[in-house]
mmCIF file of C-alpha atoms in Angstrom:
data_model
loop_
_atom_site.group_PDB
_atom_site.id
_atom_site.type_symbol
_atom_site.label_atom_id
_atom_site.label_comp_id
_atom_site.label_asym_id
_atom_site.label_seq_id
_atom_site.Cartn_x
_atom_site.Cartn_y
_atom_site.Cartn_z
ATOM 1 C CA UNK A 1 -18.205 -45.862 -4.796
ATOM 2 C CA UNK A 2 -14.766 -45.999 -3.932
ATOM 3 C CA UNK A 3 -14.003 -42.955 -6.507
ATOM 4 C CA UNK A 4 -17.159 -40.990 -5.193
ATOM 5 C CA UNK A 5 -15.919 -41.305 -1.571
ATOM 6 C CA UNK A 6 -12.570 -40.233 -2.655
ATOM 7 C CA UNK A 7 -13.861 -37.187 -4.539
ATOM 8 C CA UNK A 8 -15.689 -36.162 -1.326
ATOM 9 C CA UNK A 9 -12.693 -36.488 0.719
ATOM 10 C CA UNK A 10 -10.776 -34.099 -1.880
ATOM 11 C CA UNK A 11 -13.609 -31.386 -1.587
ATOM 12 C CA UNK A 12 -13.591 -31.772 2.264
ATOM 13 C CA UNK A 13 -9.907 -31.185 2.250
ATOM 14 C CA UNK A 14 -9.995 -28.309 0.093
ATOM 15 C CA UNK A 15 -12.692 -26.810 2.100
ATOM 16 C CA UNK A 16 -10.610 -27.217 5.340
ATOM 17 C CA UNK A 17 -7.302 -26.165 4.060
ATOM 18 C CA UNK A 18 -8.986 -22.917 2.292
ATOM 19 C CA UNK A 19 -10.413 -21.919 5.450
ATOM 20 C CA UNK A 20 -7.505 -20.033 6.408
ATOM 21 C CA UNK A 21 -7.620 -18.038 3.189
ATOM 22 C CA UNK A 22 -11.181 -16.697 4.251
ATOM 23 C CA UNK A 23 -10.078 -16.037 7.547
ATOM 24 C CA UNK A 24 -6.961 -13.939 6.418
ATOM 25 C CA UNK A 25 -9.564 -11.984 4.108
ATOM 26 C CA UNK A 26 -11.876 -10.997 6.926
ATOM 27 C CA UNK A 27 -12.171 -7.371 7.450
ATOM 28 C CA UNK A 28 -9.643 -6.129 10.109
ATOM 29 C CA UNK A 29 -10.834 -3.353 12.748
ATOM 30 C CA UNK A 30 -9.403 -0.712 10.528
ATOM 31 C CA UNK A 31 -11.124 -1.816 7.098
ATOM 32 C CA UNK A 32 -14.352 0.065 8.097
ATOM 33 C CA UNK A 33 -12.004 3.215 9.088
ATOM 34 C CA UNK A 34 -10.397 2.830 5.795
ATOM 35 C CA UNK A 35 -13.800 2.961 3.642
ATOM 36 C CA UNK A 36 -14.646 6.102 5.691
ATOM 37 C CA UNK A 37 -11.160 7.617 4.685
ATOM 38 C CA UNK A 38 -11.972 6.548 1.030
ATOM 39 C CA UNK A 39 -15.650 7.972 0.927
ATOM 40 C CA UNK A 40 -14.547 11.339 2.486
ATOM 41 C CA UNK A 41 -11.598 11.597 -0.638
ATOM 42 C CA UNK A 42 -14.200 10.801 -3.024
ATOM 43 C CA UNK A 43 -16.737 13.450 -1.621
ATOM 44 C CA UNK A 44 -13.773 15.877 -1.665
ATOM 45 C CA UNK A 45 -13.028 15.086 -5.214
ATOM 46 C CA UNK A 46 -16.605 15.862 -6.402
ATOM 47 C CA UNK A 47 -16.654 19.257 -4.296
ATOM 48 C CA UNK A 48 -19.221 18.093 -1.723
ATOM 49 C CA UNK A 49 -17.077 19.335 1.309
ATOM 50 C CA UNK A 50 -19.757 19.206 3.702
ATOM 51 C CA UNK A 51 -20.246 15.626 3.353
ATOM 52 C CA UNK A 52 -16.523 15.253 3.556
ATOM 53 C CA UNK A 53 -16.674 17.025 6.578
ATOM 54 C CA UNK A 54 -19.092 14.670 8.198
ATOM 55 C CA UNK A 55 -17.342 11.664 6.953
ATOM 56 C CA UNK A 56 -14.170 13.142 8.549
ATOM 57 C CA UNK A 57 -15.886 13.710 12.057
ATOM 58 C CA UNK A 58 -17.437 10.660 11.928
ATOM 59 C CA UNK A 59 -14.004 9.018 11.439
ATOM 60 C CA UNK A 60 -12.946 10.271 14.470
ATOM 61 C CA UNK A 61 -15.568 8.836 16.730
ATOM 62 C CA UNK A 62 -15.095 5.548 15.108
ATOM 63 C CA UNK A 63 -11.158 5.700 15.374
ATOM 64 C CA UNK A 64 -11.405 6.335 18.956
ATOM 65 C CA UNK A 65 -13.479 3.123 19.630
ATOM 66 C CA UNK A 66 -11.091 1.292 17.654
ATOM 67 C CA UNK A 67 -7.970 2.604 19.328
ATOM 68 C CA UNK A 68 -9.491 2.238 22.893
ATOM 69 C CA UNK A 69 -10.206 -1.397 22.203
ATOM 70 C CA UNK A 70 -7.317 -2.312 20.137
ATOM 71 C CA UNK A 71 -4.204 -0.252 21.147
ATOM 72 C CA UNK A 72 -2.870 -0.770 17.756
ATOM 73 C CA UNK A 73 -0.662 2.163 17.117
ATOM 74 C CA UNK A 74 2.637 3.434 18.393
ATOM 75 C CA UNK A 75 2.454 7.168 19.669
ATOM 76 C CA UNK A 76 4.703 8.219 16.597
ATOM 77 C CA UNK A 77 1.855 6.714 14.496
ATOM 78 C CA UNK A 78 -0.908 8.143 16.091
ATOM 79 C CA UNK A 79 0.643 11.598 15.750
ATOM 80 C CA UNK A 80 1.225 11.331 12.200
ATOM 81 C CA UNK A 81 -2.389 10.117 11.558
ATOM 82 C CA UNK A 82 -3.715 12.825 13.934
ATOM 83 C CA UNK A 83 -1.973 15.565 12.206
ATOM 84 C CA UNK A 84 -3.159 14.138 8.691
ATOM 85 C CA UNK A 85 -6.710 14.022 9.981
ATOM 86 C CA UNK A 86 -6.862 17.495 11.350
ATOM 87 C CA UNK A 87 -5.281 18.956 8.320
ATOM 88 C CA UNK A 88 -7.744 17.024 6.304
ATOM 89 C CA UNK A 89 -10.883 18.351 8.539
ATOM 90 C CA UNK A 90 -9.477 21.990 8.132
ATOM 91 C CA UNK A 91 -8.782 21.992 4.451
ATOM 92 C CA UNK A 92 -12.482 20.777 3.549
ATOM 93 C CA UNK A 93 -13.899 23.774 5.391
ATOM 94 C CA UNK A 94 -11.546 26.363 4.335
ATOM 95 C CA UNK A 95 -12.802 28.435 1.679
ATOM 96 C CA UNK A 96 -9.747 30.194 1.258
ATOM 97 C CA UNK A 97 -7.889 27.510 -0.490
ATOM 98 C CA UNK A 98 -8.200 25.836 -3.682
ATOM 99 C CA UNK A 99 -9.876 22.637 -4.618
ATOM 100 C CA UNK A 100 -6.847 20.942 -5.349
ATOM 101 C CA UNK A 101 -5.264 21.815 -2.255
ATOM 102 C CA UNK A 102 -8.319 20.355 -0.397
ATOM 103 C CA UNK A 103 -8.404 17.283 -2.403
ATOM 104 C CA UNK A 104 -4.563 16.930 -1.801
ATOM 105 C CA UNK A 105 -4.992 17.195 2.138
ATOM 106 C CA UNK A 106 -7.589 14.810 2.457
ATOM 107 C CA UNK A 107 -5.386 12.417 -0.141
ATOM 108 C CA UNK A 108 -2.656 12.692 2.468
ATOM 109 C CA UNK A 109 -5.011 11.623 5.404
ATOM 110 C CA UNK A 110 -6.252 8.771 3.419
ATOM 111 C CA UNK A 111 -2.719 7.440 2.212
ATOM 112 C CA UNK A 112 -1.490 7.827 5.764
ATOM 113 C CA UNK A 113 -4.321 5.474 7.108
ATOM 114 C CA UNK A 114 -3.735 3.178 4.423
ATOM 115 C CA UNK A 115 0.046 2.892 5.344
ATOM 116 C CA UNK A 116 -0.985 2.249 8.648
ATOM 117 C CA UNK A 117 -3.526 -0.662 7.672
ATOM 118 C CA UNK A 118 -2.080 -2.229 4.514
ATOM 119 C CA UNK A 119 0.340 -5.338 5.044
ATOM 120 C CA UNK A 120 2.151 -5.079 1.702
ATOM 121 C CA UNK A 121 2.399 -2.569 -1.178
ATOM 122 C CA UNK A 122 0.653 0.702 0.370
ATOM 123 C CA UNK A 123 -1.529 3.101 -1.875
ATOM 124 C CA UNK A 124 1.160 5.958 -1.625
ATOM 125 C CA UNK A 125 3.414 3.918 -4.036
ATOM 126 C CA UNK A 126 0.747 4.581 -6.768
ATOM 127 C CA UNK A 127 2.047 8.060 -6.791
ATOM 128 C CA UNK A 128 5.342 7.035 -8.174
ATOM 129 C CA UNK A 129 4.492 7.611 -11.775
ATOM 130 C CA UNK A 130 3.144 11.246 -11.156
ATOM 131 C CA UNK A 131 6.130 12.258 -8.832
ATOM 132 C CA UNK A 132 8.813 10.844 -11.381
ATOM 133 C CA UNK A 133 7.325 12.565 -14.002
ATOM 134 C CA UNK A 134 7.042 15.788 -12.139
ATOM 135 C CA UNK A 135 10.651 15.469 -11.234
ATOM 136 C CA UNK A 136 12.008 14.684 -14.649
ATOM 137 C CA UNK A 137 10.275 18.045 -15.455
ATOM 138 C CA UNK A 138 12.324 19.620 -12.981
ATOM 139 C CA UNK A 139 15.586 18.303 -14.411
ATOM 140 C CA UNK A 140 14.573 19.418 -18.029
ATOM 141 C CA UNK A 141 14.138 23.068 -16.724
ATOM 142 C CA UNK A 142 17.399 22.903 -14.871
ATOM 143 C CA UNK A 143 19.091 21.618 -17.788
ATOM 144 C CA UNK A 144 17.723 24.254 -20.075
ATOM 145 C CA UNK A 145 18.516 26.927 -17.535
ATOM 146 C CA UNK A 146 14.909 28.102 -17.698
ATOM 147 C CA UNK A 147 14.589 29.926 -14.232
ATOM 148 C CA UNK A 148 10.773 30.269 -14.389
ATOM 149 C CA UNK A 149 9.941 26.964 -15.677
ATOM 150 C CA UNK A 150 12.360 25.623 -13.138
ATOM 151 C CA UNK A 151 10.462 27.112 -10.079
ATOM 152 C CA UNK A 152 7.175 26.289 -11.297
ATOM 153 C CA UNK A 153 7.968 22.558 -11.901
ATOM 154 C CA UNK A 154 9.833 22.451 -8.593
ATOM 155 C CA UNK A 155 6.731 23.692 -7.032
ATOM 156 C CA UNK A 156 4.592 20.923 -8.541
ATOM 157 C CA UNK A 157 6.903 18.187 -7.751
ATOM 158 C CA UNK A 158 7.167 19.365 -3.893
ATOM 159 C CA UNK A 159 3.324 19.575 -3.790
ATOM 160 C CA UNK A 160 3.083 16.011 -5.110
ATOM 161 C CA UNK A 161 5.594 14.710 -2.633
ATOM 162 C CA UNK A 162 4.295 16.591 0.234
ATOM 163 C CA UNK A 163 1.251 14.268 -0.328
ATOM 164 C CA UNK A 164 3.126 11.174 0.268
ATOM 165 C CA UNK A 165 5.392 12.410 2.883
ATOM 166 C CA UNK A 166 3.706 11.509 5.757
ATOM 167 C CA UNK A 167 2.974 8.276 4.694
ATOM 168 C CA UNK A 168 6.445 7.137 3.863
ATOM 169 C CA UNK A 169 7.727 7.675 7.433
ATOM 170 C CA UNK A 170 5.277 4.933 8.170
ATOM 171 C CA UNK A 171 6.723 2.602 6.020
ATOM 172 C CA UNK A 172 10.360 3.550 5.456
ATOM 173 C CA UNK A 173 13.227 3.608 8.123
ATOM 174 C CA UNK A 174 13.510 7.025 9.627
ATOM 175 C CA UNK A 175 17.014 7.760 8.924
ATOM 176 C CA UNK A 176 16.459 7.148 4.951
ATOM 177 C CA UNK A 177 13.347 9.528 5.314
ATOM 178 C CA UNK A 178 15.358 12.093 6.902
ATOM 179 C CA UNK A 179 18.225 11.868 4.401
ATOM 180 C CA UNK A 180 15.415 12.158 1.228
ATOM 181 C CA UNK A 181 13.883 15.108 2.902
ATOM 182 C CA UNK A 182 16.935 16.899 3.793
ATOM 183 C CA UNK A 183 18.258 16.748 0.006
ATOM 184 C CA UNK A 184 14.790 17.967 -1.010
ATOM 185 C CA UNK A 185 14.633 20.802 1.665
ATOM 186 C CA UNK A 186 18.113 21.804 0.470
ATOM 187 C CA UNK A 187 17.154 21.846 -3.313
ATOM 188 C CA UNK A 188 14.430 23.904 -2.292
ATOM 189 C CA UNK A 189 15.882 26.418 -0.218
ATOM 190 C CA UNK A 190 18.724 27.079 -2.422
ATOM 191 C CA UNK A 191 16.674 26.756 -5.633
ATOM 192 C CA UNK A 192 17.986 30.196 -7.006
ATOM 193 C CA UNK A 193 21.589 29.072 -6.301
ATOM 194 C CA UNK A 194 20.881 25.685 -7.777
ATOM 195 C CA UNK A 195 19.932 27.256 -11.024
ATOM 196 C CA UNK A 196 23.471 29.104 -11.005
ATOM 197 C CA UNK A 197 25.504 26.116 -9.782
ATOM 198 C CA UNK A 198 27.571 23.891 -11.872
ATOM 199 C CA UNK A 199 26.535 21.107 -9.519
ATOM 200 C CA UNK A 200 22.913 21.348 -9.893
ATOM 201 C CA UNK A 201 22.493 18.726 -12.225
ATOM 202 C CA UNK A 202 24.443 16.349 -9.915
ATOM 203 C CA UNK A 203 22.440 17.296 -6.994
ATOM 204 C CA UNK A 204 19.228 16.658 -8.694
ATOM 205 C CA UNK A 205 20.495 13.152 -10.142
ATOM 206 C CA UNK A 206 21.014 12.147 -6.486
ATOM 207 C CA UNK A 207 17.899 13.093 -5.629
ATOM 208 C CA UNK A 208 16.590 11.140 -8.509
ATOM 209 C CA UNK A 209 18.412 8.061 -7.379
ATOM 210 C CA UNK A 210 17.024 8.464 -3.670
ATOM 211 C CA UNK A 211 13.479 8.873 -5.116
ATOM 212 C CA UNK A 212 13.541 5.697 -7.273
ATOM 213 C CA UNK A 213 15.233 3.926 -4.157
ATOM 214 C CA UNK A 214 12.263 5.007 -2.231
ATOM 215 C CA UNK A 215 9.661 3.328 -4.398
ATOM 216 C CA UNK A 216 11.799 0.194 -5.490
ATOM 217 C CA UNK A 217 12.156 -0.567 -1.884
ATOM 218 C CA UNK A 218 8.351 -1.060 -1.251
ATOM 219 C CA UNK A 219 6.808 -1.714 -4.770
ATOM 220 C CA UNK A 220 8.227 -5.370 -4.698
ATOM 221 C CA UNK A 221 5.062 -7.814 -4.977
ATOM 222 C CA UNK A 222 5.529 -9.945 -1.886
ATOM 223 C CA UNK A 223 2.816 -12.196 -0.927
ATOM 224 C CA UNK A 224 1.732 -12.787 2.477
ATOM 225 C CA UNK A 225 4.177 -15.618 3.920
ATOM 226 C CA UNK A 226 1.042 -17.282 5.746
ATOM 227 C CA UNK A 227 -0.877 -17.018 2.450
ATOM 228 C CA UNK A 228 2.099 -18.923 0.845
ATOM 229 C CA UNK A 229 1.692 -21.546 3.496
ATOM 230 C CA UNK A 230 -1.828 -21.992 2.880
ATOM 231 C CA UNK A 231 -1.337 -22.366 -0.836
ATOM 232 C CA UNK A 232 1.675 -24.801 -0.571
ATOM 233 C CA UNK A 233 -0.106 -26.904 2.332
ATOM 234 C CA UNK A 234 -3.303 -27.082 0.205
ATOM 235 C CA UNK A 235 -1.397 -28.116 -3.158
ATOM 236 C CA UNK A 236 0.634 -30.452 -1.138
ATOM 237 C CA UNK A 237 -2.431 -32.343 0.152
ATOM 238 C CA UNK A 238 -4.234 -32.396 -3.049
ATOM 239 C CA UNK A 239 -1.006 -33.811 -4.688
ATOM 240 C CA UNK A 240 -0.618 -36.580 -1.869
ATOM 241 C CA UNK A 241 -4.578 -37.343 -1.923
ATOM 242 C CA UNK A 242 -4.530 -37.909 -5.815
ATOM 243 C CA UNK A 243 -1.183 -39.861 -5.733
ATOM 244 C CA UNK A 244 -2.975 -41.990 -2.977
ATOM 245 C CA UNK A 245 -5.949 -42.466 -4.962
ATOM 246 C CA UNK A 246 -3.932 -43.308 -8.069
ATOM 247 C CA UNK A 247 -1.854 -45.925 -6.057
ATOM 248 C CA UNK A 248 -4.959 -47.561 -4.639
ATOM 249 C CA UNK A 249 -6.649 -47.793 -8.053
ATOM 250 C CA UNK A 250 -3.413 -49.435 -9.501
ATOM 251 C CA UNK A 251 -3.328 -51.872 -6.605
ATOM 252 C CA UNK A 252 -6.718 -52.655 -7.126
ATOM 253 C CA UNK A 253 -6.338 -53.340 -10.822
ATOM 254 C CA UNK A 254 -3.297 -55.418 -10.066
ATOM 255 C CA UNK A 255 -4.875 -57.519 -7.578
ATOM 256 C CA UNK A 256 -7.890 -57.950 -10.051
ATOM 257 C CA UNK A 257 -5.455 -59.221 -12.524
ATOM 258 C CA UNK A 258 -3.676 -61.668 -9.972
ATOM 259 C CA UNK A 259 -7.363 -63.240 -9.264
ATOM 260 C CA UNK A 260 -8.011 -63.662 -12.909
ATOM 261 C CA UNK A 261 -4.827 -65.421 -13.454
ATOM 262 C CA UNK A 262 -5.669 -67.597 -10.615
ATOM 263 C CA UNK A 263 -8.900 -68.508 -11.943
#
């Protein structure tokens, strides 16, 4: 009976200390908006632009309700999100642009919202491989002095970088973003001169270093401190409880031995 009662205590302790985990996992006010944005992106990817348009318009209505009640964003955050949303809405109704451009625009919006709602590793960091791969092609074309390939690969890199650029302004200190953007703008504006310059590879190498720092700074797997507190607290309670149970059992056995010796 003692062991059964102890087991019940352990179970209750587990339930009690795991409740914060469930609380942390509850949907935030942004979770529904995040789902709407993701659904709009999926509709855009499969060419269902009318449905994507309706979802983006529905997002506006829901977003207004959330922000009025919560007041959770700064003016800069609202501006970035509003611009991204407007661009996405215009793109899905614009028949003069390509499907890829539509997808890119809605992806930008999706990543911006995620950057606002995620507490840890944002979705835009998943663009690291395609962006760095595109940049390697730029460096290769520059190294080979292939002007046509250089222009094409640089355009491809810029298209990919522009997808995440609004998002990084939400997660990275403004001075670092400005420094990175300035270097990219310089390479783009003077692309022809870059091909003829002996310092071209040096400029590209410096940009590569900054891009690596950009992703390295946010891709570390940092767990929520509150979640770590729950894990440590729960583990400590379990260990203490088991230690207490073991000590009680040992003491009971010793008392029984003593009683038998007396008898």
